[in-house]
Amino acid sequence: MNIYAALALCFVPYIVIFLLIKTIGHIKITIGLFASLLGLLAVLPITFLQFYIAEIPVFKGGGWSSELLKAILFNGLIEESLKMAVLFLLPSKKNTLGKFFGCALLCGLSLGCFESAIYFLQHLQHANALGASLLYKEIFIRMFTTDFLHMFCAGLSGLFVWSVKHHKTDAMAIAYPVLLHGLYNFFALYDYFHWFAVVAILFAAVECRIRYTNQEEEKKVPVRRRRTTNRAKSTKTEKKA
């Protein structure tokens, strides 16, 4: 098994999306790489907190309720809160909403791809001739599931950060990624429910579109109000004349 090829494969989604965002969103390479490094920066505190919180007895019950609570708090709340926190380091004054959103997507995807690489290395020692091929299959599955979940959830967190910085807080933009990430991890635990995990990814993608569109429309409202006010003033002036 070619270890380097498998590790490179883990980062294929990031490379593809980076090039797409750079081309379509006209994001500078430097700001795109900075956003990606922020995603990697979040890995350390996430790992630290999850390591200690995993020892709390309530997370070791093994029942459905215990697993659901663990997924929402352990995976959803911790990971998405820390991804959201590092996104506050992204500059927003000289960026448009579209560029900021693109950077948030890169932040989440870089974290997801790095997580896939760590997952690969952890399971490599257990792979034999048959297991190696199965491991490649799992990498491909993660490329189109977990990696994109991280990306879309970070996109929602980025929209939340943007809304806070522009004094129009969109609370659901941070509530959704926490809940959806938790539900994804919960359903992924059970073979007969794993398709619900895919639904969580699709829902996150749809919410990104909805909340992005809403914030774009909110930006246009003050402009429309100014135009309406100016027209009203012009009409009054004409009447006086």
mmCIF file of C-alpha atoms in Angstrom:
data_model
loop_
_atom_site.group_PDB
_atom_site.id
_atom_site.type_symbol
_atom_site.label_atom_id
_atom_site.label_comp_id
_atom_site.label_asym_id
_atom_site.label_seq_id
_atom_site.Cartn_x
_atom_site.Cartn_y
_atom_site.Cartn_z
ATOM 1 C CA MET A 1 0.000 0.000 0.000
ATOM 2 C CA ASN A 2 1.414 3.404 -1.004
ATOM 3 C CA ILE A 3 1.073 5.478 2.148
ATOM 4 C CA TYR A 4 1.939 8.762 0.472
ATOM 5 C CA ALA A 5 -0.607 8.226 -2.289
ATOM 6 C CA ALA A 6 -3.311 7.482 0.287
ATOM 7 C CA LEU A 7 -2.412 10.584 2.316
ATOM 8 C CA ALA A 8 -2.459 12.714 -0.832
ATOM 9 C CA LEU A 9 -5.857 11.237 -1.668
ATOM 10 C CA CYS A 10 -7.215 12.545 1.642
ATOM 11 C CA PHE A 11 -6.520 16.122 0.498
ATOM 12 C CA VAL A 12 -7.942 15.855 -3.033
ATOM 13 C CA PRO A 13 -11.323 17.435 -2.021
ATOM 14 C CA TYR A 14 -9.490 20.388 -0.478
ATOM 15 C CA ILE A 15 -7.353 20.992 -3.586
ATOM 16 C CA VAL A 16 -10.363 20.790 -5.927
ATOM 17 C CA ILE A 17 -12.572 23.100 -3.823
ATOM 18 C CA PHE A 18 -9.685 25.525 -3.234
ATOM 19 C CA LEU A 19 -9.168 25.908 -6.982
ATOM 20 C CA LEU A 20 -12.920 26.298 -7.579
ATOM 21 C CA ILE A 21 -13.315 28.965 -4.888
ATOM 22 C CA LYS A 22 -10.206 30.805 -6.082
ATOM 23 C CA THR A 23 -11.457 30.804 -9.674
ATOM 24 C CA ILE A 24 -15.154 31.493 -9.118
ATOM 25 C CA GLY A 25 -14.932 33.560 -5.928
ATOM 26 C CA HIS A 26 -11.763 35.453 -6.932
ATOM 27 C CA ILE A 27 -10.212 34.819 -3.525
ATOM 28 C CA LYS A 28 -6.511 35.578 -3.152
ATOM 29 C CA ILE A 29 -4.296 32.553 -2.556
ATOM 30 C CA THR A 30 -2.893 34.112 0.617
ATOM 31 C CA ILE A 31 -6.287 34.645 2.278
ATOM 32 C CA GLY A 32 -7.411 31.184 1.152
ATOM 33 C CA LEU A 33 -4.342 29.580 2.712
ATOM 34 C CA PHE A 34 -4.802 31.659 5.860
ATOM 35 C CA ALA A 35 -8.387 30.412 6.188
ATOM 36 C CA SER A 36 -7.145 26.849 5.690
ATOM 37 C CA LEU A 37 -4.528 27.287 8.419
ATOM 38 C CA LEU A 38 -7.265 28.514 10.763
ATOM 39 C CA GLY A 39 -9.016 25.182 10.234
ATOM 40 C CA LEU A 40 -5.845 23.335 11.203
ATOM 41 C CA LEU A 41 -5.398 25.684 14.157
ATOM 42 C CA ALA A 42 -8.761 24.544 15.525
ATOM 43 C CA VAL A 43 -7.636 20.897 15.555
ATOM 44 C CA LEU A 44 -5.468 21.245 18.673
ATOM 45 C CA PRO A 45 -8.072 22.703 21.088
ATOM 46 C CA ILE A 46 -10.737 20.366 19.675
ATOM 47 C CA THR A 47 -8.533 17.322 20.349
ATOM 48 C CA PHE A 48 -7.608 18.606 23.810
ATOM 49 C CA LEU A 49 -11.209 19.200 24.908
ATOM 50 C CA GLN A 50 -12.543 15.970 23.426
ATOM 51 C CA PHE A 51 -9.813 13.949 25.114
ATOM 52 C CA TYR A 52 -10.834 15.116 28.587
ATOM 53 C CA ILE A 53 -14.574 15.366 28.064
ATOM 54 C CA ALA A 54 -14.649 11.778 26.768
ATOM 55 C CA GLU A 55 -13.891 10.643 30.320
ATOM 56 C CA ILE A 56 -17.163 12.057 31.694
ATOM 57 C CA PRO A 57 -19.325 9.091 32.814
ATOM 58 C CA VAL A 58 -22.488 10.305 31.049
ATOM 59 C CA PHE A 59 -20.743 9.741 27.700
ATOM 60 C CA LYS A 60 -19.941 6.121 28.520
ATOM 61 C CA GLY A 61 -23.481 4.841 28.955
ATOM 62 C CA GLY A 62 -23.613 3.152 25.567
ATOM 63 C CA GLY A 63 -27.377 3.697 25.133
ATOM 64 C CA TRP A 64 -29.058 5.673 22.385
ATOM 65 C CA SER A 65 -29.677 8.716 24.573
ATOM 66 C CA SER A 66 -26.071 8.691 25.780
ATOM 67 C CA GLU A 67 -24.727 8.388 22.229
ATOM 68 C CA LEU A 68 -27.000 11.176 20.977
ATOM 69 C CA LEU A 69 -25.938 13.496 23.793
ATOM 70 C CA LYS A 70 -22.298 12.644 23.157
ATOM 71 C CA ALA A 71 -22.635 13.278 19.425
ATOM 72 C CA ILE A 72 -24.301 16.681 19.849
ATOM 73 C CA LEU A 73 -22.068 17.955 22.660
ATOM 74 C CA PHE A 74 -18.852 16.065 21.962
ATOM 75 C CA ASN A 75 -18.779 16.396 18.167
ATOM 76 C CA GLY A 76 -21.310 19.100 17.378
ATOM 77 C CA LEU A 77 -20.846 21.723 20.075
ATOM 78 C CA ILE A 78 -17.094 21.406 20.644
ATOM 79 C CA GLU A 79 -15.989 21.160 17.019
ATOM 80 C CA GLU A 80 -18.354 23.746 15.581
ATOM 81 C CA SER A 81 -17.843 26.239 18.418
ATOM 82 C CA LEU A 82 -14.076 26.141 18.006
ATOM 83 C CA LYS A 83 -14.299 26.359 14.214
ATOM 84 C CA MET A 84 -16.575 29.358 14.677
ATOM 85 C CA ALA A 85 -14.114 30.920 17.138
ATOM 86 C CA VAL A 86 -11.141 30.790 14.750
ATOM 87 C CA LEU A 87 -13.276 32.256 11.951
ATOM 88 C CA PHE A 88 -13.413 35.510 13.941
ATOM 89 C CA LEU A 89 -9.733 35.890 12.959
ATOM 90 C CA LEU A 90 -10.718 36.194 9.299
ATOM 91 C CA PRO A 91 -10.679 39.813 8.061
ATOM 92 C CA SER A 92 -14.130 40.992 7.009
ATOM 93 C CA LYS A 93 -13.810 44.742 6.388
ATOM 94 C CA LYS A 94 -12.110 44.382 3.008
ATOM 95 C CA ASN A 95 -13.923 41.167 2.073
ATOM 96 C CA THR A 96 -17.334 40.680 0.538
ATOM 97 C CA LEU A 97 -19.810 38.212 2.007
ATOM 98 C CA GLY A 98 -19.065 35.808 -0.850
ATOM 99 C CA LYS A 99 -15.310 35.817 -0.232
ATOM 100 C CA PHE A 100 -15.754 35.499 3.518
ATOM 101 C CA PHE A 101 -18.115 32.564 3.005
ATOM 102 C CA GLY A 102 -15.631 30.912 0.621
ATOM 103 C CA CYS A 103 -12.871 31.263 3.214
ATOM 104 C CA ALA A 104 -15.115 29.684 5.851
ATOM 105 C CA LEU A 105 -15.718 26.712 3.531
ATOM 106 C CA LEU A 106 -11.956 26.267 3.079
ATOM 107 C CA CYS A 107 -11.424 26.455 6.823
ATOM 108 C CA GLY A 108 -13.868 23.623 7.454
ATOM 109 C CA LEU A 109 -12.653 21.514 4.537
ATOM 110 C CA SER A 110 -8.999 21.750 5.551
ATOM 111 C CA LEU A 111 -9.950 20.508 9.019
ATOM 112 C CA GLY A 112 -12.052 17.700 7.545
ATOM 113 C CA CYS A 113 -9.299 16.534 5.180
ATOM 114 C CA PHE A 114 -6.695 16.660 7.951
ATOM 115 C CA GLU A 115 -9.038 14.597 10.131
ATOM 116 C CA SER A 116 -9.353 12.050 7.297
ATOM 117 C CA ALA A 117 -5.550 11.821 7.081
ATOM 118 C CA ILE A 118 -5.296 11.203 10.836
ATOM 119 C CA TYR A 119 -8.075 8.616 10.576
ATOM 120 C CA PHE A 120 -6.119 6.860 7.805
ATOM 121 C CA LEU A 121 -2.881 6.757 9.822
ATOM 122 C CA GLN A 122 -4.684 5.442 12.903
ATOM 123 C CA HIS A 123 -6.217 2.553 10.976
ATOM 124 C CA LEU A 124 -3.224 1.809 8.783
ATOM 125 C CA GLN A 125 -1.597 -0.468 11.345
ATOM 126 C CA HIS A 126 -4.677 -2.698 11.301
ATOM 127 C CA ALA A 127 -4.756 -3.045 7.515
ATOM 128 C CA ASN A 128 -3.618 -6.206 5.767
ATOM 129 C CA ALA A 129 -3.877 -7.045 2.059
ATOM 130 C CA LEU A 130 -7.676 -7.126 2.208
ATOM 131 C CA GLY A 131 -7.998 -4.429 4.797
ATOM 132 C CA ALA A 132 -5.880 -2.034 2.763
ATOM 133 C CA SER A 133 -8.376 -2.043 -0.097
ATOM 134 C CA LEU A 134 -11.189 -1.560 2.406
ATOM 135 C CA LEU A 135 -9.301 1.372 3.886
ATOM 136 C CA TYR A 136 -9.150 3.052 0.489
ATOM 137 C CA LYS A 137 -12.907 2.573 0.249
ATOM 138 C CA GLU A 138 -13.384 4.254 3.628
ATOM 139 C CA ILE A 139 -11.207 7.169 2.517
ATOM 140 C CA PHE A 140 -13.421 7.673 -0.528
ATOM 141 C CA ILE A 141 -16.537 7.540 1.665
ATOM 142 C CA ARG A 142 -15.101 10.169 4.005
ATOM 143 C CA MET A 143 -14.132 12.363 1.024
ATOM 144 C CA PHE A 144 -17.770 12.730 0.025
ATOM 145 C CA THR A 145 -19.370 12.683 3.474
ATOM 146 C CA THR A 146 -17.391 13.823 6.529
ATOM 147 C CA ASP A 147 -15.172 16.251 4.607
ATOM 148 C CA PHE A 148 -18.166 18.006 3.067
ATOM 149 C CA LEU A 149 -20.051 17.993 6.367
ATOM 150 C CA HIS A 150 -17.154 19.911 7.924
ATOM 151 C CA MET A 151 -17.126 22.272 4.956
ATOM 152 C CA PHE A 152 -20.834 23.119 4.972
ATOM 153 C CA CYS A 153 -20.992 23.395 8.777
ATOM 154 C CA ALA A 154 -18.018 25.775 8.709
ATOM 155 C CA GLY A 155 -19.797 27.719 5.981
ATOM 156 C CA LEU A 156 -22.791 28.173 8.294
ATOM 157 C CA SER A 157 -20.478 29.163 11.162
ATOM 158 C CA GLY A 158 -18.823 31.675 8.833
ATOM 159 C CA LEU A 159 -22.217 33.202 8.037
ATOM 160 C CA PHE A 160 -22.847 33.483 11.780
ATOM 161 C CA VAL A 161 -19.508 35.253 12.302
ATOM 162 C CA TRP A 162 -20.238 37.599 9.392
ATOM 163 C CA SER A 163 -23.660 38.432 10.831
ATOM 164 C CA VAL A 164 -22.141 39.193 14.251
ATOM 165 C CA LYS A 165 -19.463 41.421 12.752
ATOM 166 C CA HIS A 166 -22.147 43.343 10.855
ATOM 167 C CA HIS A 167 -24.493 43.620 13.871
ATOM 168 C CA LYS A 168 -27.260 41.415 12.434
ATOM 169 C CA THR A 169 -26.758 38.214 14.393
ATOM 170 C CA ASP A 170 -28.117 35.093 12.704
ATOM 171 C CA ALA A 171 -28.303 32.696 15.659
ATOM 172 C CA MET A 172 -29.571 29.774 13.568
ATOM 173 C CA ALA A 173 -26.392 29.902 11.481
ATOM 174 C CA ILE A 174 -24.496 28.499 14.492
ATOM 175 C CA ALA A 175 -27.315 26.366 15.930
ATOM 176 C CA TYR A 176 -27.710 24.361 12.708
ATOM 177 C CA PRO A 177 -24.072 23.206 12.368
ATOM 178 C CA VAL A 178 -23.951 22.101 16.011
ATOM 179 C CA LEU A 179 -27.153 20.091 15.654
ATOM 180 C CA LEU A 180 -26.437 18.709 12.171
ATOM 181 C CA HIS A 181 -22.875 17.683 13.003
ATOM 182 C CA GLY A 182 -24.112 15.910 16.112
ATOM 183 C CA LEU A 183 -26.917 14.117 14.248
ATOM 184 C CA TYR A 184 -24.502 13.095 11.493
ATOM 185 C CA ASN A 185 -22.162 11.424 13.979
ATOM 186 C CA PHE A 186 -25.072 9.773 15.788
ATOM 187 C CA PHE A 187 -26.648 8.250 12.673
ATOM 188 C CA ALA A 188 -23.241 7.229 11.279
ATOM 189 C CA LEU A 189 -22.855 4.897 14.258
ATOM 190 C CA TYR A 190 -25.654 2.618 13.063
ATOM 191 C CA ASP A 191 -25.582 0.785 9.743
ATOM 192 C CA TYR A 192 -29.368 0.776 9.423
ATOM 193 C CA PHE A 193 -29.549 4.558 10.008
ATOM 194 C CA HIS A 194 -26.445 5.748 8.145
ATOM 195 C CA TRP A 195 -28.467 7.213 5.255
ATOM 196 C CA PHE A 196 -29.864 9.776 7.705
ATOM 197 C CA ALA A 197 -26.268 10.986 8.090
ATOM 198 C CA VAL A 198 -26.273 11.840 4.358
ATOM 199 C CA VAL A 199 -29.510 13.776 4.870
ATOM 200 C CA ALA A 200 -27.720 15.883 7.512
ATOM 201 C CA ILE A 201 -25.048 16.822 4.941
ATOM 202 C CA LEU A 202 -27.631 17.777 2.315
ATOM 203 C CA PHE A 203 -29.595 19.791 4.867
ATOM 204 C CA ALA A 204 -26.410 21.670 5.842
ATOM 205 C CA ALA A 205 -25.758 22.472 2.171
ATOM 206 C CA VAL A 206 -29.314 23.759 1.691
ATOM 207 C CA GLU A 207 -29.106 25.870 4.846
ATOM 208 C CA CYS A 208 -25.850 27.409 3.601
ATOM 209 C CA ARG A 209 -27.676 28.513 0.471
ATOM 210 C CA ILE A 210 -30.710 29.824 2.360
ATOM 211 C CA ARG A 211 -28.811 31.751 5.010
ATOM 212 C CA TYR A 212 -26.308 33.133 2.492
ATOM 213 C CA THR A 213 -29.173 34.404 0.317
ATOM 214 C CA ASN A 214 -30.900 35.930 3.357
ATOM 215 C CA GLN A 215 -27.783 37.847 4.344
ATOM 216 C CA GLU A 216 -27.279 39.047 0.780
ATOM 217 C CA GLU A 217 -30.862 40.347 0.751
ATOM 218 C CA GLU A 218 -30.371 42.086 4.110
ATOM 219 C CA LYS A 219 -27.366 43.920 2.659
ATOM 220 C CA LYS A 220 -29.544 45.311 -0.114
ATOM 221 C CA VAL A 221 -32.310 46.555 2.204
ATOM 222 C CA PRO A 222 -30.484 49.714 3.417
ATOM 223 C CA VAL A 223 -29.659 50.588 -0.210
ATOM 224 C CA ARG A 224 -33.312 50.229 -1.214
ATOM 225 C CA ARG A 225 -34.377 52.340 1.771
ATOM 226 C CA ARG A 226 -31.924 55.064 0.807
ATOM 227 C CA ARG A 227 -33.221 55.061 -2.762
ATOM 228 C CA THR A 228 -36.826 55.212 -1.542
ATOM 229 C CA THR A 229 -35.980 58.086 0.814
ATOM 230 C CA ASN A 230 -34.167 59.995 -1.944
ATOM 231 C CA ARG A 231 -37.111 59.522 -4.302
ATOM 232 C CA ALA A 232 -39.514 60.769 -1.633
ATOM 233 C CA LYS A 233 -37.343 63.835 -1.052
ATOM 234 C CA SER A 234 -37.183 64.517 -4.781
ATOM 235 C CA THR A 235 -40.964 64.262 -5.057
ATOM 236 C CA LYS A 236 -41.451 66.717 -2.182
ATOM 237 C CA THR A 237 -38.999 69.145 -3.770
ATOM 238 C CA GLU A 238 -40.794 68.947 -7.100
ATOM 239 C CA LYS A 239 -44.160 69.613 -5.426
ATOM 240 C CA LYS A 240 -42.782 72.656 -3.638
ATOM 241 C CA ALA A 241 -41.349 73.947 -6.880
#
